[in-house]
Tab-separated table of C-alpha atoms and ligand atoms in Angstrom:
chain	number	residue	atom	x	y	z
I	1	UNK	CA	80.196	92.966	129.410
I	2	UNK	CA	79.606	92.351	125.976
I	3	UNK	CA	80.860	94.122	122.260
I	4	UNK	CA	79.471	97.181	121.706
I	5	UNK	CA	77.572	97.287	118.316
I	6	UNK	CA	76.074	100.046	115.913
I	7	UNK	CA	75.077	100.872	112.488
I	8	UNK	CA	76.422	103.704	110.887
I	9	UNK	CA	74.398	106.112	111.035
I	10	UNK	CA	74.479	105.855	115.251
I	11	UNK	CA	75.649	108.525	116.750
I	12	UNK	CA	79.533	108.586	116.709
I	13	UNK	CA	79.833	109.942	120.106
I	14	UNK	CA	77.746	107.069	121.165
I	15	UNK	CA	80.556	104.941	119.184
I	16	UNK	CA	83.248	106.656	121.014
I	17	UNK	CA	82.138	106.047	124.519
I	18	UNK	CA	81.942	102.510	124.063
I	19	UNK	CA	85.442	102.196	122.638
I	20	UNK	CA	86.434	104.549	125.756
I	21	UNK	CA	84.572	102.248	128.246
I	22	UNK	CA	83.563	99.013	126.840
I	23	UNK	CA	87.295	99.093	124.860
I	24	UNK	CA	85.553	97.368	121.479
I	25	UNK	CA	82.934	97.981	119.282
I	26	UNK	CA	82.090	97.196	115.753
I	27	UNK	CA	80.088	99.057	113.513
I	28	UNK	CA	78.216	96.416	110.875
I	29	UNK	CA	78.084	96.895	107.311
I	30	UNK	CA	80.813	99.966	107.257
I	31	UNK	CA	81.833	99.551	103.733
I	32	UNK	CA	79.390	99.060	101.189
I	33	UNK	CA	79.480	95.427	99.227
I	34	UNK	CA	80.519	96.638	95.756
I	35	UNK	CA	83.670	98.513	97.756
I	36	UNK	CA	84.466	95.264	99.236
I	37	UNK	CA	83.983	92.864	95.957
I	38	UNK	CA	86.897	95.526	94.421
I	39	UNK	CA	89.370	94.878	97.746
I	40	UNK	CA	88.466	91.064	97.804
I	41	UNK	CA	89.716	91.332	94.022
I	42	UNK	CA	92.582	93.393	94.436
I	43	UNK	CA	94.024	91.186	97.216
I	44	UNK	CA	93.269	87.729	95.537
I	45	UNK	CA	96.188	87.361	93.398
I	46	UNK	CA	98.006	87.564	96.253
I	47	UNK	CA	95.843	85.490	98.857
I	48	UNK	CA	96.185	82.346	95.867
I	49	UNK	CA	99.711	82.650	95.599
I	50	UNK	CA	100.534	82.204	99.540
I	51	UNK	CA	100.765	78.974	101.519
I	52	UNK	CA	99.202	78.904	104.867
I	53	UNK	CA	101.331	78.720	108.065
I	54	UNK	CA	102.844	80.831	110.160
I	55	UNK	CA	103.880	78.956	113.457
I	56	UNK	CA	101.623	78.808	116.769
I	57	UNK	CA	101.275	82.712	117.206
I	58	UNK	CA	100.843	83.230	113.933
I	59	UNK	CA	98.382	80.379	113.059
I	60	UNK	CA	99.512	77.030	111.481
I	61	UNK	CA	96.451	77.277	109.577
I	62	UNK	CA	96.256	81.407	108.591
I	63	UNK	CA	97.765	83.068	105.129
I	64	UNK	CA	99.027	85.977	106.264
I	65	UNK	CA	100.102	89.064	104.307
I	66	UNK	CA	101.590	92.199	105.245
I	67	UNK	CA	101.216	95.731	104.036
I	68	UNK	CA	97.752	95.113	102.648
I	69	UNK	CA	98.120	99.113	101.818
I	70	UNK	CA	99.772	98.282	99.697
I	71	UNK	CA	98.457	95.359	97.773
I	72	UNK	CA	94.768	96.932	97.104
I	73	UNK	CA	94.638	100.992	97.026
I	74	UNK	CA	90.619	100.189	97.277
I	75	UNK	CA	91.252	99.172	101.016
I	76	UNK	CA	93.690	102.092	101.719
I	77	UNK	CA	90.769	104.693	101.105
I	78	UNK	CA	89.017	103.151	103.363
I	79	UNK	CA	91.863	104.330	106.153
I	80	UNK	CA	90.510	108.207	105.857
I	81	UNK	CA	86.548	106.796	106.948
I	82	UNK	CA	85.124	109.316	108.807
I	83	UNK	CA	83.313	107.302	111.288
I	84	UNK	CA	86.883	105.301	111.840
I	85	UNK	CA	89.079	108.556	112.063
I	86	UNK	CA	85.965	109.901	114.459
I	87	UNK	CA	86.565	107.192	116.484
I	88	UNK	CA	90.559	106.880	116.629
I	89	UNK	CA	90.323	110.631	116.896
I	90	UNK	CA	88.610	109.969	120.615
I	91	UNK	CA	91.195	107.211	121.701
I	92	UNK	CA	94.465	108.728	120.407
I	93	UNK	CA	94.461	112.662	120.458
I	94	UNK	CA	94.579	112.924	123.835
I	95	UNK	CA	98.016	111.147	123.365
I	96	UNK	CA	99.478	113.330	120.502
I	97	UNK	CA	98.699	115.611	117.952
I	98	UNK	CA	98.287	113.141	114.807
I	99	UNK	CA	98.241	109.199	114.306
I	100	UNK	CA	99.687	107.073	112.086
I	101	UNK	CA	98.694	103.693	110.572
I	102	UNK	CA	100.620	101.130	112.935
I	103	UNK	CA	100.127	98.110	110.263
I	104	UNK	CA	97.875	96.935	107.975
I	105	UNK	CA	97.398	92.834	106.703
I	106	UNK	CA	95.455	90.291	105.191
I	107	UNK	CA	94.450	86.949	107.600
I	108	UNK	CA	92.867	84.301	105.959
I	109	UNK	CA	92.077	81.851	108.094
I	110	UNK	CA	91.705	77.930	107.061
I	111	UNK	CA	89.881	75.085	108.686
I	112	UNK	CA	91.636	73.560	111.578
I	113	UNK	CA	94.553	74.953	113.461
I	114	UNK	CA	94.146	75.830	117.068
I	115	UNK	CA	93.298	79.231	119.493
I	116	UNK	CA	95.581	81.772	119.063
I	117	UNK	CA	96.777	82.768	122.000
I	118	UNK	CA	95.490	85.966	123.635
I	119	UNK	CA	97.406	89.210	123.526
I	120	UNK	CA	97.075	93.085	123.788
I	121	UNK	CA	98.881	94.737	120.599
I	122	UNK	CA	100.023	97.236	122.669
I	123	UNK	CA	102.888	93.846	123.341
I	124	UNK	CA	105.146	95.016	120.532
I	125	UNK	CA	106.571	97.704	122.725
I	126	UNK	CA	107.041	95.625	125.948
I	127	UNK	CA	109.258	96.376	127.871
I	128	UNK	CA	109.767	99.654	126.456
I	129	UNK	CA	106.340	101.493	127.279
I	130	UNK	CA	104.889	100.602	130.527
I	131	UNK	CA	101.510	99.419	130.557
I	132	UNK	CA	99.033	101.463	132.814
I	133	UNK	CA	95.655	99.599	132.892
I	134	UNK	CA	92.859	102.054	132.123
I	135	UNK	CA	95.685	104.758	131.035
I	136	UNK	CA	95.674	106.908	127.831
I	137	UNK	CA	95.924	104.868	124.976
I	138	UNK	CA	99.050	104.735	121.947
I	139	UNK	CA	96.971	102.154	119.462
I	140	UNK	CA	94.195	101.445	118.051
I	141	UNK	CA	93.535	97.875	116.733
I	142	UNK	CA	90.943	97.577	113.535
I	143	UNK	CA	89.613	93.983	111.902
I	144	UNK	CA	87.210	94.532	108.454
I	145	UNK	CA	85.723	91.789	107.635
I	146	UNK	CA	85.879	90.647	104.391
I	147	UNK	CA	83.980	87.864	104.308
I	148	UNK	CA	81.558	86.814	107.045
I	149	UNK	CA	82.638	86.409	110.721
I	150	UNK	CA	81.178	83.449	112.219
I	151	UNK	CA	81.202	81.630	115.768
I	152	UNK	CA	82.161	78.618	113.705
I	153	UNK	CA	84.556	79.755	110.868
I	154	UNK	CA	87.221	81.580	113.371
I	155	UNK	CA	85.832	85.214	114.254
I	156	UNK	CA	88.161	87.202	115.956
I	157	UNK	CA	87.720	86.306	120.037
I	158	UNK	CA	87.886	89.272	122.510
I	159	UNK	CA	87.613	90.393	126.200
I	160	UNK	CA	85.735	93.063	126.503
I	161	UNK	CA	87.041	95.340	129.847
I	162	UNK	CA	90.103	93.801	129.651
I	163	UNK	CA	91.985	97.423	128.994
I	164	UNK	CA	91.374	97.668	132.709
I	165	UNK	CA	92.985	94.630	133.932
I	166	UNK	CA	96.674	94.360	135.624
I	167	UNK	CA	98.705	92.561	133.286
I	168	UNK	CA	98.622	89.132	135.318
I	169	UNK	CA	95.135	88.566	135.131
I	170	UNK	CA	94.122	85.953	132.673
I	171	UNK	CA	90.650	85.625	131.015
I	172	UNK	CA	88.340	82.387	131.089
I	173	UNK	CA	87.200	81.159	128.429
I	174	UNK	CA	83.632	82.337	129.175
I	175	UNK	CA	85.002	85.948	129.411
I	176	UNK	CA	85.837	86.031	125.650
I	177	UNK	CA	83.238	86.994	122.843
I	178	UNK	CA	83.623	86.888	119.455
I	179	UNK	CA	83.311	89.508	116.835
I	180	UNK	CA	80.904	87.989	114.814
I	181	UNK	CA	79.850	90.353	111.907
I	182	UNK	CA	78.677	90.504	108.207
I	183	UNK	CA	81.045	91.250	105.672
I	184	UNK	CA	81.909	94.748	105.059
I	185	UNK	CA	81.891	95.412	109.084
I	186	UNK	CA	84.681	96.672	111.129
I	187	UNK	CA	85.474	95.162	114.387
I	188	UNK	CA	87.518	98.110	116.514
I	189	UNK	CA	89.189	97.690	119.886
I	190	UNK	CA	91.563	99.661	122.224
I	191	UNK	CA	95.261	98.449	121.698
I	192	UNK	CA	95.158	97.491	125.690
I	193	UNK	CA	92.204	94.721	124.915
I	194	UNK	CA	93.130	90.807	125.001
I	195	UNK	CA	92.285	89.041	121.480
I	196	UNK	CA	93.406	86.354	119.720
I	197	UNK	CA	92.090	84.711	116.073
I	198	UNK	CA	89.372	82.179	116.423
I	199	UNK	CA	89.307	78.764	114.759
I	200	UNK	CA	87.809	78.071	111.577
I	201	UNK	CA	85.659	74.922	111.845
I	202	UNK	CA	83.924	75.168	108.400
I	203	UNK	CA	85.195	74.879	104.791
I	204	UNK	CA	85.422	77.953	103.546
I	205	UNK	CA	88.486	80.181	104.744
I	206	UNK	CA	87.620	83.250	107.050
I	207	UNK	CA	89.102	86.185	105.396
I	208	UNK	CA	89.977	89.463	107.560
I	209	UNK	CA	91.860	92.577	106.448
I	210	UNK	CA	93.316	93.838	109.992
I	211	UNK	CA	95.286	97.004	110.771
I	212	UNK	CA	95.514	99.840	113.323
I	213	UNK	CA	96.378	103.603	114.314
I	214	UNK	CA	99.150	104.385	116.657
I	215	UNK	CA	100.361	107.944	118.332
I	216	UNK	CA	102.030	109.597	115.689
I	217	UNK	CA	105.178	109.902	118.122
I	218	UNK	CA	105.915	106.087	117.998
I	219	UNK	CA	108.161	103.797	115.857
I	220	UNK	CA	105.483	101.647	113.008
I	221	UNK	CA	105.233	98.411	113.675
I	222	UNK	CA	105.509	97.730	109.902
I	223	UNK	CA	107.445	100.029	107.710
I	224	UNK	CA	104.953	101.956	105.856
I	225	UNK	CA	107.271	103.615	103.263
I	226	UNK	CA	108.430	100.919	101.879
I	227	UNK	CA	105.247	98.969	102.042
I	228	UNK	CA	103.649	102.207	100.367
I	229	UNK	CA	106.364	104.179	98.643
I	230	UNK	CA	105.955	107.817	97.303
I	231	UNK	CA	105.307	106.511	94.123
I	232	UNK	CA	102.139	104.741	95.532
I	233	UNK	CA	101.304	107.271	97.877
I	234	UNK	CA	101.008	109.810	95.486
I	235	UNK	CA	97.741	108.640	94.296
I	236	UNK	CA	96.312	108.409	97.440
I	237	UNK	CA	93.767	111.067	99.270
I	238	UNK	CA	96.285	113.311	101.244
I	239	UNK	CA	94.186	112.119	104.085
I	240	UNK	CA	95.380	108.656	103.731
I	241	UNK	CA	99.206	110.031	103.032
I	242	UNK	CA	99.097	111.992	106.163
I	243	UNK	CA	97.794	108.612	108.039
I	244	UNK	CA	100.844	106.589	106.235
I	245	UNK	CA	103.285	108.472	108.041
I	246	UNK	CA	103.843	111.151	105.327
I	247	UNK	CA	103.615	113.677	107.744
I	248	UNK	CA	105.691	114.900	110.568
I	249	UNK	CA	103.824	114.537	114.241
I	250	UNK	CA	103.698	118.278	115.001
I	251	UNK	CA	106.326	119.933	115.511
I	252	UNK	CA	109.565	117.952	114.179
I	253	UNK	CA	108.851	114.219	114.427
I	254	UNK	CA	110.028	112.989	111.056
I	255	UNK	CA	110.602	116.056	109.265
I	256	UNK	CA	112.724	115.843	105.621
I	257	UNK	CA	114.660	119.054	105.004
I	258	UNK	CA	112.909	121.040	108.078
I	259	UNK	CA	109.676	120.272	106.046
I	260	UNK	CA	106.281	118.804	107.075
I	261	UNK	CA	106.836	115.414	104.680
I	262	UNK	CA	103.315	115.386	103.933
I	263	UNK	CA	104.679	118.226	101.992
I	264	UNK	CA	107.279	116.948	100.081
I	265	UNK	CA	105.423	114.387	99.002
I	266	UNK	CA	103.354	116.320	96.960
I	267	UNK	CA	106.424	118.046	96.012
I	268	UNK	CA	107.221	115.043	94.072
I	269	UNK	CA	104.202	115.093	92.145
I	270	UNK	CA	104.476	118.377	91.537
I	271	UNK	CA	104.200	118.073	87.571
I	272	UNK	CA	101.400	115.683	87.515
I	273	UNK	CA	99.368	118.042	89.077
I	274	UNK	CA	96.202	115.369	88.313
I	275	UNK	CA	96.182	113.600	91.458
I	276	UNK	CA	93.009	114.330	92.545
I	277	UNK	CA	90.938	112.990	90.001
I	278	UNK	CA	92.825	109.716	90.321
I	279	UNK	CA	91.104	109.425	94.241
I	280	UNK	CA	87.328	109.145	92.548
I	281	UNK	CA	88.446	106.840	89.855
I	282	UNK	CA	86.438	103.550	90.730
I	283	UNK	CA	89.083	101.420	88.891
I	284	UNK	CA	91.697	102.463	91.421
I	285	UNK	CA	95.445	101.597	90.550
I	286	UNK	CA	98.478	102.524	91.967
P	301	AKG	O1	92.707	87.264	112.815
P	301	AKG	C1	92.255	87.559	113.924
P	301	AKG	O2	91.096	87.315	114.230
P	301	AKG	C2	93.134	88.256	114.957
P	301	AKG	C3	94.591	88.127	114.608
P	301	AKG	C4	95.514	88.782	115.586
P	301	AKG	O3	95.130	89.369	116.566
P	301	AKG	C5	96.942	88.716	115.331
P	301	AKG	O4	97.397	87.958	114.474
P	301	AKG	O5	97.708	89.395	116.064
């Protein structure tokens, strides 16, 4: 079994089988290059100030920052894609009425280092949620690329069918492939799929912005109001809010005041009554 790929303009319900059966797909060249030179320079001041090394999980060898939402509101537009809500739309609403960004991060990765090991993101909730192999899905795991992703410089590695397997079965190494894609693509795979970061063998760090979608029902993984407060939010497409978590999963789940909070969010921009024109702004700030 290998990784599903497209282009853009496939159809998306050919896109959304193969995340139903194969369990990854990417689609190449999503986001157009001048959209990605404004993320790569919205996150860099940030990328130069951190040190690399985050333990054996998290890569001895991989700057990692959280809440990338937050750090570059270029990259949080990209959250409301169509083709990328089209396809989280066919893994998740079975499971719940609305979705929610689970977490969102920037992983550079640096020469050396070793395999992370493999995991299923769906982990986080262990023991919590039981895991039912081929059973409706809660997440939705996402990798742009924001600079190339090579078989040599550390592109993401995945098993492909491995949403069906019981939990005790390990992969071999041959059963792995690697999301290799040009920059601007967007690697996506069912949170029930074993992956792990590759290692970079080159000189020039491997840069991924990674995030996903859970069931709108579910605890974040990473706290999106205070990674993207209400005063950042604000200037966001209400599409992207809504996707933040600044809305209540239908009919109560995280309500403020018996109100839908994607509501009172606006609400609180109630005399700036602008926001709109802020969203086609190409020097987006929060
Ligand atoms: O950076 C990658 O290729 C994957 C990283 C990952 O899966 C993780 O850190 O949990």
């Amino acid at each position: 079994m290998d990784i599903a790929r497209f282009t853009a303009d496939a159809p998306l319900e050919e896109m959304q089988a193969a995340l139903r059966e194969v369990g990854i797909l990417i689609v190449e060249k999503l986001v157009p290059d001048d959209t990605m030179d404004r993320i790569e320079s919205e996150i860099a001041p940030d990328l130069e100030a951190k040190e690399p090394g985050g333990g054996k999980f998290f890569g001895f060898k991989c700057k990692r920052l959280g809440g990338a939402v937050g750090r570059s509101p270029t990259f949080a537009h990209q959250l409301g894609d169509p083709i990328l809500t089209g396809l989280a739309d066919a893994l998740l609403l079975d499971n719940c009425k609305t979705y929610q960004l689970q977490i969102s991060g920037i992983l550079q990765v640096w020469k050396g280092g070793e395999p992370q090991p493999l995991h299923r993101d769906i982990g986080v909730y262990e023991p919590y949620l039981e895991r039912k192999p081929g059973g409706p899905e809660i997440l939705v795991s996402l990798m742009w690329a924001v600079t190339d992703f090579t078989a040599e410089n550390g592109a993401t590695r995945l098993v492909p069918g491995s949403h069906l397997w019981e939990s005790e079965r390990k992969a071999k190494p041959e059963e792995e492939i690697q999301a290799v894609m040009p920059r601007g693509s967007l690697a996506i795979w069912r949170g029930n799929i074993l992956h792990g970061m590759g290692v970079n063998h080159t000189d020039t760090p491997r840069t991924g912005l990674v995030g996903g979608f859970s069931v709108g029902w579910l605890r974040q993984e990473e706290n999106q109001y205070l990674v993207c407060p209400p005063e950042k939010a604000q200037h966001l497409p209400e599409r992207v809010q809504q996707l933040l978590g600044y809305k209540a999963h239908s009919p109560i789940l995280g309500w403020v005041e018996d109100r839908d909070s994607d509501l009172l969010l606006r609400a609180g921009n109630r005399d700036n009554d602008n926001d709109n024109a802020a969203y086609d702004d190409q020097t987006l700030q929060y």
